[in-house]
Amino acid sequence: MKASRLKIVSFFIAAFIVTLLLTSCESTGKMEGAEKEIARKVDSVLSLMTLEEKVGQLMQYSGFGEFTGPVSDDHNYMEVLKNGMVGSMLNVNGAEYTRKLQQVAVEETRLGIPLIFGYDIIHGYRTIFPVPLAETASWDMELIETSARVAAAEAAAAGQHWTFAPMVDIARDPRWGRVMEGAGEDPFLGSLVAASRVKGFQGNDLADHSTIVACAKHFAAYGAAMAGKDYNTVDISNRTLHEIYLPPFKAALDAGVETFMSSFNEINGVPATANRYILTDLLKKEWNFKGFIVSDWSSIRELIPHGVATNEYEAGYLAMNAGVDMDMMGLIYDPQLFQLMDDGKVSQSQLDDAVRRILRVKFKLGLFDDPYRYCNEEREKEVIMNEEHLEIARDVARKSIVLLKNENNLLPLDPDKIKTIALVGPMADNQFDMIGEWSARGNPAEAISLLEGLKNSLEGKAQIVHAKGCQITGEDKSGFSEAIRAARAADVVVAAVGESKFMSGEALCRSDIGLPGVQKEFIMELQKTGKPIIVVLMNGRPLAIPWVKENVPAILETWFLGTQAGPAIADVLLGKYNPSGKLPVTFPVSVGQVPIFYSYKNTGRPPIPGIRWNSKYLDIPVEPLFPFGYGLSYTTFEYSEITLSDTILLPGGELTAEVTVKNTGVRDGEEIIQLYIRDLVGSVTRPVLELKGFRKESIPAGESVTVLFTITEEDLKFYDINMEFTAEPGDFEVFIGPNSVELKKAKFTFME
Ligand code: BGC
């Protein structure tokens, strides 16, 4: 009886597996079939094209108004468009206008090949979401995917086909202005975020009118710019390139990203846009990337000032031979490719390959079936900033907030007990800066400031007295007295301070990453009133604010949260949402510690306080201001010791690491439980910690959850002394905790 039941069960399991396999073969088969069909169509279009039309497909021109780089005076895209010499346009917006341009391409040119419209949709299209660094602080991949999906839906309704996002550059220097555009310092977290954003933008079907093509940028190592200065030289070891900077790009590719952007920087002497190893050998050949590579804005032309090309002709030659398929505003491929082809420097098959890649994406978007499917005025009205999108933006915003300090449970505020709140500081009523840089079509007037958000949330329960106090920058202190008067008369002071939106972003780097202007002095003066102060930070990068940390009882890192910043911050201040964000990037004590990141190497002389001859500073601590992974909650969590299922891991086997996390406070809360691993001895030195997993758990007050992490050989792999990606036998430490410092530890051995 038992045996026959077992047989039936095994039969069903086998049948299930076969069905699974067949379905997956079927879908792989279908995908391959669809790719073949597209390739056939691409070839049939290609066979009709003249040399001019082919070169035209490689050209991308910007509409007027939103330049992010130099533009030559004789730039007139309408003329070239009519001649069928444009493949793509960027910075053109709105269903109506994109339709007009598309009409010219489709109805007035010989072959009627549709344009692909691209735009920087970095954190929302018109409903602006938190800047990507902020969203990463949620450690919530579903949420991040949803945010990209909403951005895509709005952009697609307004005629966009393609976003120059996600930026997946790892950033370990907070001086770099573009820190805010990425996912922070860690390749593991960065890879998950990269994949989520790609899935969010592209969905499952590019031809769906609510999805757009994503672009993994900036390939590669742009974030490693020397001294955190934008566009600067990158001198990087092959190991660091492969271990730290490339994984998020690979993750984006595995998630199906259809385009890459070559970066501005050089890598070890060879500019990325002329780097055949990076673009062709690695990306197109080794990684088998089928989409196309667009240059960054005029980065082909910039090969001249880089000093690797004498003139435009040589610049075009280098970029084309490196593997750049589309020229964004370099105005080089047209006309240089004609001469380059004549001279036999660029072959017909090279040109055809680039054209094929671009046409393939246009086919995948469904543009050849209906070139106007994305320009839909009605959908545009319906979709953009609809209620659902605003709700999602508010949820993403509050989940991106990180509580950095909360002495004596000053937060959350209880409006039933507080009569007056002094809301002061240059960010308190500031719709403009709060939405952050790269905010696409975001309109500051449509954003809800902290003042308005707080007023609405209080529903008349407590009075708010607002005084700006000072500007973000400059030396003017004339507003201090009014703000101090307000503080004196209040029960609690909320000081909203930070950076202007034009202090974070492209070409917006800072050498001093403290609070700009007189804001620190402003807080110092407020503090003298003796009133409890909550500092609400709005900024796009880690800030070095040791005085604030030391002296102010409560600090909320709210980054640039976008359209719904005000309501989201109010939700957290008033305890309607219990903060759960964790820092995706280390906050330094001062710029002198930079670069500083949690996964550093031990060195031969790790720091010992008070003793000379080891690796530290005389005048600042070795420890950061706030470590990677750090963030508090209105409740408290207690971690048990780690229980390992075994102390030996064998190849092909697995271990589990288990902890119990108890909510020991009186409020329900969410906790991001982090798992790190250290390889104690390797053929090359290994970081002291590497993030290898995390879980975000909702834990009711007084209750516990037990979390199980599975560790396999895969988690132990790295580039060994021969640059082979492998796991080496030996001892490992495994750590679990609420951040990269407060960790429980256990040990195991990997045996071959
Ligand atoms: C930036 C890119 C951006 C492009 C188009 C460049 O300056 O580096 O990230 O996508 O401009 O706006």
XYZ file of N, CA and C and ligand atoms in Angstrom, residues 68 90-91 120 164 178 181 217-218 222 261 264 296-297 328 438 506, ligand 1:
63
model
N 22.885 68.125 -21.564
C 23.730 67.756 -20.421
C 25.197 67.771 -20.835
N 16.884 62.263 -28.073
C 16.704 62.324 -26.631
C 16.202 63.712 -26.251
N 15.658 63.778 -25.057
C 15.161 65.056 -24.541
C 14.046 65.665 -25.388
N 16.329 60.752 -19.725
C 16.832 60.361 -18.404
C 15.672 60.268 -17.411
N 17.558 56.291 -19.897
C 18.991 56.117 -19.626
C 19.140 55.799 -18.142
N 27.412 62.069 -8.389
C 26.453 61.101 -8.910
C 26.176 59.939 -7.968
N 22.629 58.904 -7.750
C 21.957 58.261 -8.882
C 22.042 56.747 -8.853
N 24.092 51.918 -17.163
C 25.137 52.925 -17.369
C 25.877 53.158 -16.064
N 27.064 53.674 -16.108
C 27.864 54.055 -17.260
C 28.975 53.036 -17.331
N 32.746 54.157 -13.923
C 32.605 55.620 -13.849
C 32.635 56.113 -12.397
N 25.316 52.020 -21.806
C 25.917 53.305 -22.185
C 27.394 53.269 -21.818
N 32.122 58.131 -19.634
C 33.017 59.231 -20.005
C 34.478 58.946 -19.651
N 28.031 57.951 -24.190
C 27.467 59.010 -23.362
C 27.529 60.303 -24.185
N 26.909 61.325 -23.654
C 26.763 62.600 -24.391
C 28.131 63.111 -24.876
N 25.688 59.406 -29.210
C 24.819 60.399 -28.568
C 25.498 61.757 -28.613
N 17.980 65.405 -11.668
C 17.523 64.418 -12.650
C 16.054 64.099 -12.445
N 25.165 65.095 -11.899
C 26.309 65.136 -12.804
C 27.068 66.459 -12.677
C 25.068 61.720 -18.599
C 24.213 60.505 -18.840
C 22.900 60.921 -19.453
C 23.169 61.688 -20.724
C 21.914 62.124 -21.446
C 25.181 62.591 -19.832
O 25.792 63.792 -19.561
O 26.338 61.301 -18.170
O 24.016 59.809 -17.656
O 22.116 59.799 -19.700
O 23.920 62.833 -20.397
O 21.268 63.121 -20.789
